[in-house]
Coordinates of C-alpha atoms in Angstrom, one line a residue:
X261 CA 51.7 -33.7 199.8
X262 CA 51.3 -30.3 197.6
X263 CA 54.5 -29.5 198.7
X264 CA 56.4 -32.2 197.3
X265 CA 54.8 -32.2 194.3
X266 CA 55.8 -28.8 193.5
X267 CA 59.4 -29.9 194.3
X268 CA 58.8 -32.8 192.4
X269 CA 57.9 -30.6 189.4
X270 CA 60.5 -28.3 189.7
X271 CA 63.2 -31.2 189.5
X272 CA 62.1 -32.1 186.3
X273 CA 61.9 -29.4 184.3
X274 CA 65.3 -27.8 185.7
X275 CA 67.0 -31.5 186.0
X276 CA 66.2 -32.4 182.8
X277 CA 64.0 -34.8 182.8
X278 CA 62.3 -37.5 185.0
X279 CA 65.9 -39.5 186.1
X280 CA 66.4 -36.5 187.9
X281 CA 63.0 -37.6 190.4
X282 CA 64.6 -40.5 191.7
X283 CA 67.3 -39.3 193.8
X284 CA 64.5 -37.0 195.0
X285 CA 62.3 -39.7 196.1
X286 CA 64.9 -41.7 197.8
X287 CA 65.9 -38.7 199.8
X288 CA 62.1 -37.9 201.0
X289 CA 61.9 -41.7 201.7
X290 CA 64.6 -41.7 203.8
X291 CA 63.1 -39.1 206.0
X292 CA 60.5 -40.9 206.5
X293 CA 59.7 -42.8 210.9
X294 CA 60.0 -46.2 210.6
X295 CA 57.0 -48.2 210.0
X296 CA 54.5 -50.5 208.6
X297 CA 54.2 -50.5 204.7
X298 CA 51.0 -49.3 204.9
X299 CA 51.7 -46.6 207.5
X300 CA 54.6 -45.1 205.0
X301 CA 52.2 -45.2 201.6
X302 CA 53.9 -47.8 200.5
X303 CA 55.2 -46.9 197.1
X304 CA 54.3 -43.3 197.1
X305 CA 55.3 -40.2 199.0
X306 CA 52.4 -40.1 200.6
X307 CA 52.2 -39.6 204.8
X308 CA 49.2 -40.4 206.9
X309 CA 47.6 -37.3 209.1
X310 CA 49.2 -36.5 212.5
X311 CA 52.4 -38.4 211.8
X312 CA 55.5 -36.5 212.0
X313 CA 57.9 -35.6 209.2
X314 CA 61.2 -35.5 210.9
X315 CA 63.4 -38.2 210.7
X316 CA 63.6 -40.7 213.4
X317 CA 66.8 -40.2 215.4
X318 CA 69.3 -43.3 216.1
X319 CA 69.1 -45.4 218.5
X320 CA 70.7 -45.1 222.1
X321 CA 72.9 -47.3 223.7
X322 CA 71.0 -47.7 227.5
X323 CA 73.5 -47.3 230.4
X324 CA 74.6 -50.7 231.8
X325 CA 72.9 -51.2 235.6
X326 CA 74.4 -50.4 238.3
X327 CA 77.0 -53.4 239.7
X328 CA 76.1 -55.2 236.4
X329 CA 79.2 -53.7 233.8
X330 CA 78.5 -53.8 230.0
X331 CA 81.1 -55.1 227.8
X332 CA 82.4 -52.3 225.9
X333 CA 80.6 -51.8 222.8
X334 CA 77.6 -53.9 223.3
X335 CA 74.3 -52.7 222.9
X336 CA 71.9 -52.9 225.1
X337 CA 69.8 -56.1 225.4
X338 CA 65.6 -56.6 226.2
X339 CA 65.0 -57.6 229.6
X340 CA 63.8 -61.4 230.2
X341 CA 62.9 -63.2 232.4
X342 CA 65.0 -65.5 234.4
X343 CA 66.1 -68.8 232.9
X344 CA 64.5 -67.5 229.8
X345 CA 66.5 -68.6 226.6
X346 CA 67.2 -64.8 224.3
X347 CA 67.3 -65.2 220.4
X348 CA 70.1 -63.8 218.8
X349 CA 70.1 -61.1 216.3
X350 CA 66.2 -60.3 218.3
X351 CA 65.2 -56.6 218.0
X352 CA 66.6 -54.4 220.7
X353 CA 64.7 -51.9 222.6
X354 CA 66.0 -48.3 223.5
X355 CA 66.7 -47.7 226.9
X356 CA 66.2 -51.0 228.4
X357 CA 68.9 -52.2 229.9
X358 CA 70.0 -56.4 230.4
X359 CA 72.5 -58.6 232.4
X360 CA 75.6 -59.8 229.9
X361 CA 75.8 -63.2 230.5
X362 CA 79.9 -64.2 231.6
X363 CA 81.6 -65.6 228.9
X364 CA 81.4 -69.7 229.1
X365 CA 79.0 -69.9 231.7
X366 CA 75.8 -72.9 230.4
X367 CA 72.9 -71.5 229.7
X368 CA 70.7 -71.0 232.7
X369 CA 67.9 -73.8 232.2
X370 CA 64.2 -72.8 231.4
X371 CA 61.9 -73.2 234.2
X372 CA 58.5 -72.3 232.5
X373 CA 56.8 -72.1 235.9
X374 CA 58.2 -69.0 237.0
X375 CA 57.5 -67.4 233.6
X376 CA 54.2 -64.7 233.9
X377 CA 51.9 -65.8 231.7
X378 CA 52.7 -69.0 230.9
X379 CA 49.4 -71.4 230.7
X380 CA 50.4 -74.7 232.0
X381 CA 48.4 -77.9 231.8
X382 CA 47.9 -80.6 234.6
X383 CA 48.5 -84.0 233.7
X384 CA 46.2 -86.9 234.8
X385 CA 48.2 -89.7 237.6
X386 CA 50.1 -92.3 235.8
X387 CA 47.9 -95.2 237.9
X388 CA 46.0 -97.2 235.7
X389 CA 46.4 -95.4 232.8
X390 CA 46.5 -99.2 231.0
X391 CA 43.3 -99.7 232.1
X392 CA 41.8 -97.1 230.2
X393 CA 44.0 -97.5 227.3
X394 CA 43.4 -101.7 227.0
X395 CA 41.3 -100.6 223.9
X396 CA 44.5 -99.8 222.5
X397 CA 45.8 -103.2 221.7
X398 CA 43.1 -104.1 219.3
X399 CA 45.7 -105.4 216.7
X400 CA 47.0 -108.1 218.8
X401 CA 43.7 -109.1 220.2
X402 CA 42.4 -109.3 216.6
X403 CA 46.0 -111.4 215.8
X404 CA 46.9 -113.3 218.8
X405 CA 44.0 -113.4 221.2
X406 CA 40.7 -114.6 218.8
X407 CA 42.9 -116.8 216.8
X408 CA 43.9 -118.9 220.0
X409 CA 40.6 -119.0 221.6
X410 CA 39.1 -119.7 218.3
X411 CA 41.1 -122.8 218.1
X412 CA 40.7 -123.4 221.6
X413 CA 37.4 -123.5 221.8
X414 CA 36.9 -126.0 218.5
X415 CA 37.2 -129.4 220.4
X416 CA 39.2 -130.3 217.4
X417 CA 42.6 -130.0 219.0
X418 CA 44.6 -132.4 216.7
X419 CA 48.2 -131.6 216.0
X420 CA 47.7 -129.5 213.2
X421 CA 45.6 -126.4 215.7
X422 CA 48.3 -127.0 218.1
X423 CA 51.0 -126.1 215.3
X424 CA 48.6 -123.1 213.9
X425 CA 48.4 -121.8 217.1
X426 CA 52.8 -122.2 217.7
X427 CA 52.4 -120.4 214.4
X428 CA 49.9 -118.0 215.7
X429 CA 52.4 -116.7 218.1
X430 CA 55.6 -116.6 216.4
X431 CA 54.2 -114.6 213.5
X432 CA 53.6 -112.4 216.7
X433 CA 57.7 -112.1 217.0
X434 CA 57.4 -114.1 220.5
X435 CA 60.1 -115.8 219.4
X436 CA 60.4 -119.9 218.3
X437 CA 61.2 -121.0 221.4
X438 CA 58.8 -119.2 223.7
X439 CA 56.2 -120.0 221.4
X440 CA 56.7 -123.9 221.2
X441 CA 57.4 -123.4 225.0
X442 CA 53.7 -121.7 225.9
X443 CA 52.1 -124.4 223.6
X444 CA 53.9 -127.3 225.2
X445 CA 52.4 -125.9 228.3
X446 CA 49.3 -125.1 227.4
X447 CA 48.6 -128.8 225.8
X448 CA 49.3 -130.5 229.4
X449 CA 47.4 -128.1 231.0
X450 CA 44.3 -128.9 228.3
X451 CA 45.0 -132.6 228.5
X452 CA 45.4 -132.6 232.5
X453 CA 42.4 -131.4 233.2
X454 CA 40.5 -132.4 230.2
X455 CA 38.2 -129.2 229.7
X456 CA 36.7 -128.2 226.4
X457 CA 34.5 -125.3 227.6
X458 CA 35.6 -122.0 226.1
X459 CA 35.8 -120.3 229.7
X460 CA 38.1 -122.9 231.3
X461 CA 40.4 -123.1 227.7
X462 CA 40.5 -119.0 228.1
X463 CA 41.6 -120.0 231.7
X464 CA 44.4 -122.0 231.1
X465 CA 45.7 -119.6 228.4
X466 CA 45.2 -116.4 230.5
X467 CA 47.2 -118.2 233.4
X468 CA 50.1 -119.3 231.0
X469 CA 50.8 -116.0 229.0
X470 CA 51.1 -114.2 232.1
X471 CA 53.6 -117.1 233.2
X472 CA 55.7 -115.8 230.3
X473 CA 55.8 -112.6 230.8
X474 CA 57.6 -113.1 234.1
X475 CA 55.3 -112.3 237.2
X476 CA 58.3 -112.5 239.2
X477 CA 60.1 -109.5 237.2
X478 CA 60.8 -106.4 239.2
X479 CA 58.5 -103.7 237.0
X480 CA 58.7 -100.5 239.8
X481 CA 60.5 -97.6 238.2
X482 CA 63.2 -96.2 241.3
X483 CA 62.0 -92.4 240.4
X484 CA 62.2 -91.5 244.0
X485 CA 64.9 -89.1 245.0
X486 CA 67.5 -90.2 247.6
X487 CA 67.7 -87.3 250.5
X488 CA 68.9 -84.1 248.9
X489 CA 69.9 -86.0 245.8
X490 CA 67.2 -86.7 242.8
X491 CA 66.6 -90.0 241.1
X492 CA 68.3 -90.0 237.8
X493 CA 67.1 -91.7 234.6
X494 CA 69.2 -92.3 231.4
X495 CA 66.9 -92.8 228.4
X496 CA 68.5 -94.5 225.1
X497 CA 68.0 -96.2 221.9
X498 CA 67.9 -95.7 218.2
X499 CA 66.8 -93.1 216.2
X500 CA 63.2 -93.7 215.2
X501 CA 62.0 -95.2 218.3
X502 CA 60.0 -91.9 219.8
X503 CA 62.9 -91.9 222.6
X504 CA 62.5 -88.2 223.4
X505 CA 59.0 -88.0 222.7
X506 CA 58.9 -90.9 226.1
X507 CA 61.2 -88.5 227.7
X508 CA 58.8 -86.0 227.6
X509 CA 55.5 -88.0 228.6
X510 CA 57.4 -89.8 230.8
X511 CA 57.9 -86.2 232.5
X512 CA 54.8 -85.1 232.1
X513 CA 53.5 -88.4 234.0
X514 CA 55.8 -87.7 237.1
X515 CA 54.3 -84.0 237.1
X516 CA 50.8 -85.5 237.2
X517 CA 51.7 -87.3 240.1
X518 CA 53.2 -84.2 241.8
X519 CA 57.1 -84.5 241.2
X520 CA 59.2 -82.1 240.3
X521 CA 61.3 -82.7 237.0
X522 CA 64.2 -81.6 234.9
X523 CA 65.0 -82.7 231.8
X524 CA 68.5 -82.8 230.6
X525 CA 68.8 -82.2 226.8
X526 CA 71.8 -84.0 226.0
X527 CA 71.3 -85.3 222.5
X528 CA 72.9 -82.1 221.3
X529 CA 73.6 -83.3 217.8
X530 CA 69.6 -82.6 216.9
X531 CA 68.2 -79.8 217.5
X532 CA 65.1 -80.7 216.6
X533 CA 65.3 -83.1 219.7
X534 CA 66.2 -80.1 222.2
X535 CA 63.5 -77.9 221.0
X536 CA 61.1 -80.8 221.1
X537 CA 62.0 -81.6 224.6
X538 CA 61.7 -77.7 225.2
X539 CA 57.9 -78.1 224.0
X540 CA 57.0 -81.2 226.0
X541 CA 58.6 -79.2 229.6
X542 CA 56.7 -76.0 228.6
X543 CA 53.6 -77.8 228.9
X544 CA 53.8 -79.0 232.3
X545 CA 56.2 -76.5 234.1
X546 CA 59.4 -78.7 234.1
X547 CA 62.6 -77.5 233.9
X548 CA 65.4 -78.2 230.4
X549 CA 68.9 -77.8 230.8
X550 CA 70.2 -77.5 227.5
X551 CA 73.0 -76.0 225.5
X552 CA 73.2 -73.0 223.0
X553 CA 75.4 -74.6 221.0
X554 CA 74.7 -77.5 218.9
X555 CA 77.1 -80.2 218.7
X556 CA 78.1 -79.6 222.5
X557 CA 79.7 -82.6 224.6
X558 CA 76.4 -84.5 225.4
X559 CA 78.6 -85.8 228.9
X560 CA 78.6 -82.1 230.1
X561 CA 74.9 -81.2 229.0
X562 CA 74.0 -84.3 231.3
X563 CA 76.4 -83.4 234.0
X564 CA 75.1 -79.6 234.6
X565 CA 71.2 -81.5 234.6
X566 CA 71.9 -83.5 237.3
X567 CA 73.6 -80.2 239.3
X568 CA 70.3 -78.1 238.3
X569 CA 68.5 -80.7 239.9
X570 CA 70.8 -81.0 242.7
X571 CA 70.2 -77.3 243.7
X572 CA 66.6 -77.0 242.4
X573 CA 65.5 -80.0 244.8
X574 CA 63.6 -81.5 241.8
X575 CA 63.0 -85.8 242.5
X576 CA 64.0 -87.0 239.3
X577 CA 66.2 -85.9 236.3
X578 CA 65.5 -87.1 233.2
X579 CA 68.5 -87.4 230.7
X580 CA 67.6 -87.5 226.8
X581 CA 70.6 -89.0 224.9
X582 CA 71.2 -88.9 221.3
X583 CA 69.9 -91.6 219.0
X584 CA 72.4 -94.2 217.7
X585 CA 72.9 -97.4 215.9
X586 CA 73.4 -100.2 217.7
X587 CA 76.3 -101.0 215.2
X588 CA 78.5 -97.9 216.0
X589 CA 80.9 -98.7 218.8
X590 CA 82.2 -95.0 219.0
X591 CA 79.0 -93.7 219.6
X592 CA 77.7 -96.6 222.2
X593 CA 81.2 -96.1 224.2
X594 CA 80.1 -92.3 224.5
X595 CA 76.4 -93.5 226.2
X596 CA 79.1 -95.3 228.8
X597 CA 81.4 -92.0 229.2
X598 CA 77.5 -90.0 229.7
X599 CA 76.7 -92.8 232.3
X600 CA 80.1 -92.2 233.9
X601 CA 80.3 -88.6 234.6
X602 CA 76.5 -88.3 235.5
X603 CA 77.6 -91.1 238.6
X604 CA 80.0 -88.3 239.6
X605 CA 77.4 -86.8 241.4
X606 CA 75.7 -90.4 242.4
X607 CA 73.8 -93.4 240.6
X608 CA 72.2 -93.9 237.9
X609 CA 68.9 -95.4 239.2
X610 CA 67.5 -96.5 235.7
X611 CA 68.7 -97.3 232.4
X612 CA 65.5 -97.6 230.1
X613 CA 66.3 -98.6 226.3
X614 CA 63.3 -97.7 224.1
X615 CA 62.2 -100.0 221.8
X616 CA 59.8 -99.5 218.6
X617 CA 57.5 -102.3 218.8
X618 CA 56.7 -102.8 215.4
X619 CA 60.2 -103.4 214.3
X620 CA 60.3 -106.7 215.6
X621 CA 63.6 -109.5 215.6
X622 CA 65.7 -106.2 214.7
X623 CA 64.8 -104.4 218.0
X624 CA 65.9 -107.8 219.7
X625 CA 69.5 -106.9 218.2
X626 CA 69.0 -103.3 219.1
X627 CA 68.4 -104.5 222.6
X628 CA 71.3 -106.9 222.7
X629 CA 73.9 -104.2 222.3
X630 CA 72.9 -100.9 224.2
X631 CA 72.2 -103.8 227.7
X632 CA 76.4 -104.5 226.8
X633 CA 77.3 -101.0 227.1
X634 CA 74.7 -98.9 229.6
X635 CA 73.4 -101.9 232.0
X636 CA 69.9 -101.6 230.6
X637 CA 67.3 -101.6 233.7
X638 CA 64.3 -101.6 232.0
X639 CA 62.6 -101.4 228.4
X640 CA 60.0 -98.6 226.6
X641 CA 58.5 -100.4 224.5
X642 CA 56.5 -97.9 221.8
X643 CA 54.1 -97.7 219.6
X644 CA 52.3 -101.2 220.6
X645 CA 49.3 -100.0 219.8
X646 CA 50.4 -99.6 215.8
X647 CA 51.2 -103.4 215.4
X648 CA 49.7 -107.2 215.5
X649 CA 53.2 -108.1 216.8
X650 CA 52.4 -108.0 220.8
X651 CA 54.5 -111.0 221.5
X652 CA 57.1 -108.9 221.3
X653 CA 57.3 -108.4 224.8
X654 CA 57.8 -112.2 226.0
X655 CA 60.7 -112.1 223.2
X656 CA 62.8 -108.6 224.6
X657 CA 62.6 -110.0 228.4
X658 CA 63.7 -113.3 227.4
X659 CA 66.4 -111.8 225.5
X660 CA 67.6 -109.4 227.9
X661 CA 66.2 -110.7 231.4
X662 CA 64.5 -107.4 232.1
X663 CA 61.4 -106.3 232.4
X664 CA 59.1 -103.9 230.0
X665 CA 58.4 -101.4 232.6
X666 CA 56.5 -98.7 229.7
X667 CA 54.2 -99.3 226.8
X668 CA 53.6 -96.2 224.4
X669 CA 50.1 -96.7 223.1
X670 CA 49.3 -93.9 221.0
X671 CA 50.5 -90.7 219.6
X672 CA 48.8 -88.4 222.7
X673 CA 50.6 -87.1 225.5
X674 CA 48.6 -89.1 228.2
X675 CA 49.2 -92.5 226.5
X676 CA 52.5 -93.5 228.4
X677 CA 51.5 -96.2 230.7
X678 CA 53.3 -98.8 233.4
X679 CA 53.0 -101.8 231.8
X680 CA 51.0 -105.0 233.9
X681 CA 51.2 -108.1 233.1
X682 CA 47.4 -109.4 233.7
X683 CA 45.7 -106.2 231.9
X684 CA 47.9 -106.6 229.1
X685 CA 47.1 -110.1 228.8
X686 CA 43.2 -109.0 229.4
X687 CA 43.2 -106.8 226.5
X688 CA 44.7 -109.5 224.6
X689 CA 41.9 -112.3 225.1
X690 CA 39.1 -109.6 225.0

């Protein structure tokens, strides 16, 4: 520190001035080792004790391993793990050496199991997870349920309850005629067996509502894989309808019940979508194929899924599509080219379309186009448990003729449920 001050000193008075310091000081500073701010003295020439004043030297280009050859010219990479996805532009490391990936070649896909360290959490069994979740559905008990029972239960049953209660239900977006349908019933049943007491009115209504949500509708998801080939499942819909946030719980659900998954990140025109999807696997150990580069052909990303899952032995791929309106014919004829070159390695065992539940007659539409173009096999319906509009689900299956076979009820990762007919109704009547 003396030192340079005397040189310092000396500059000035034979340079002329103090202009003369600052070339000085730039050429100390550049002799400084890399480091923190505060290691360097930031703003000063300063140097802490036991640090050394030479300059640090360059950086050496590590020797490529052996059967591994280096392009020429490129520098020397951090090792990673396997499958694990490296930044570009990240810091290199002296001396360590890496594996060039082949020019072309797909990403390898992320299998956060096999990464040290990683902390991965164990989801609960998807069985009765509506059960627990009935609480949930408050809205429409408060909406749909009380005000039917409450009118029920009266003894008054004149023509103007029967049309509140018609009203009742399709302010619920069950639809017109579904609505004037259960009531028609409903008034036989009441005037067959000529019952005023509030637990054989409940009765009657209980039986009906489940009538219209179609007992006789096939609700098992085919998730099972078929010999060394995994079950595949397509999930699309709109933007907006937390489609790849039921990707990922429906993933995490299959892990809980001890199934190996792989997710296939083919809505590549988001990335916010692939690295969400990325979050949801790295909870629970399942694999992503993605793509490094954005705006890849979704057809491909979904292809090379299927083949990871082929060769990892996984049960069930999951394939994330890219959101779309249901007005766009370009963009619905691409989920049928995805659907084709996904069959090249077998079937597509389910088709689910997810639905928002609280955008009512619109989803209806929604749902009327992607069941032309993909088959449709089954419905998500989300976020149930943010509206008053349950009815909803008697309107989509008589739209479509197929079943709700998911109900999102909440915003946590465990709140993904198969949907049954006689709890849901339950948690409707209270």
């Amino acid at each position: 520190m003396v030192e340079d001050l005397v040189i310092a000193a000396v500059v000035v008075v034979v340079g002329g001035g103090t202009a003369a310091l600052v070339p000085f000081i730039r050429s100390r500073r550049r002799e400084l080792p890399p480091g923190t701010a505060e290691d360097r003295g930031a703003g000063t020439l300063e140097r802490r004790p036991g640090r050394s004043h030479t300059a640090a030297p360059p950086e050496s280009t590590a020797p490529p391993e052996t059967g591994a050859p280096a392009k020429p010219g490129a520098s020397a990479g951090p090792a990673v793990a396997p499958g694990a996805p490296v930044q570009p532009g990240a810091p290199v490391q002296p001396g360590a050496p890496t594996q060039p990936a082949a020019p072309g070649v797909p990403a390898e896909p992320t299998d956060l199991a096999q990464v040290p360290g990683a902390v991965l959490e164990k989801p609960p069994p998807s069985a009765g997870r509506l059960v627990r979740l009935r609480g949930r559905l408050a809205r429409s008990h408060t909406a749909i349920g009380s005000v039917l029972l409450n009118l029920l239960s009266t003894g008054q049953l004149d023509e103007q309850a029967w049309e509140e209660m018609e009203d009742t239900l399709v302010t619920a977006d069950m639809g017109v005629g579904p609505a004037r349908q259960l009531i028609d019933k409903l008034r036989t049943d009441v005037k067959v067996t000529g019952s005023r007491d509030q637990g054989d009115v409940r009765g009657l209504l209980r039986a009906d509502l489940i009538g219209m949500l179609g007992v006789d509708l096939d609700r098992s998801l085919h998730l099972a894989p078929h010999g060394d080939r995994p079950s595949v499942v397509l999930v699309v819909g709109v933007n907006g309808t937390g489609k790849t946030t039921a990707c990922g719980k429906l993933a995490r659900a299959l892990v809980g019940d001890g199934r190996k998954v792989v997710l296939g990140a083919a809505d590549t025109f988001r990335a916010a979508a692939v690295d969400q999807l990325q979050t949801w696997a790295e909870r629970v150990g399942a694999q992503v194929v993605r793509s490094d580069r954005e705006g890849a052909d979704p057809a491909s990303v979904a292809f090379e899924a299927v083949n990871v899952g082929i060769q990892q032995g996984a049960d069930t791929v999951i394939i994330d599509t890219a959101g779309r309106l249901h007005t766009k014919t370009g963009l619905m004829d691409e989920l049928g080219k995805i659907k084709r070159v996904i069959e090249k390695h077998g079937t597509v065992d389910e088709v689910l379309l997810v639905l928002d539940a609280t955008t009512g007659q619109n989803g209806l539409r929604q749902a009327r186009v992607f069941a032309e173009a993909v088959d449709v096999t089954g419905i998500i319906l989300t976020k149930l448990d943010g509206t008053a509009k349950g009815g909803i689900v008697v309107a989509v299956q008589r739209e479509l003729g197929v079943p709700v076979k998911l109900v999102g009820l909440g915003e946590g990762p465990d709140d993904l449920a198969l949907f049954d007919p006689d709890v849901f109704v339950d948690a409707i009547l209270g």
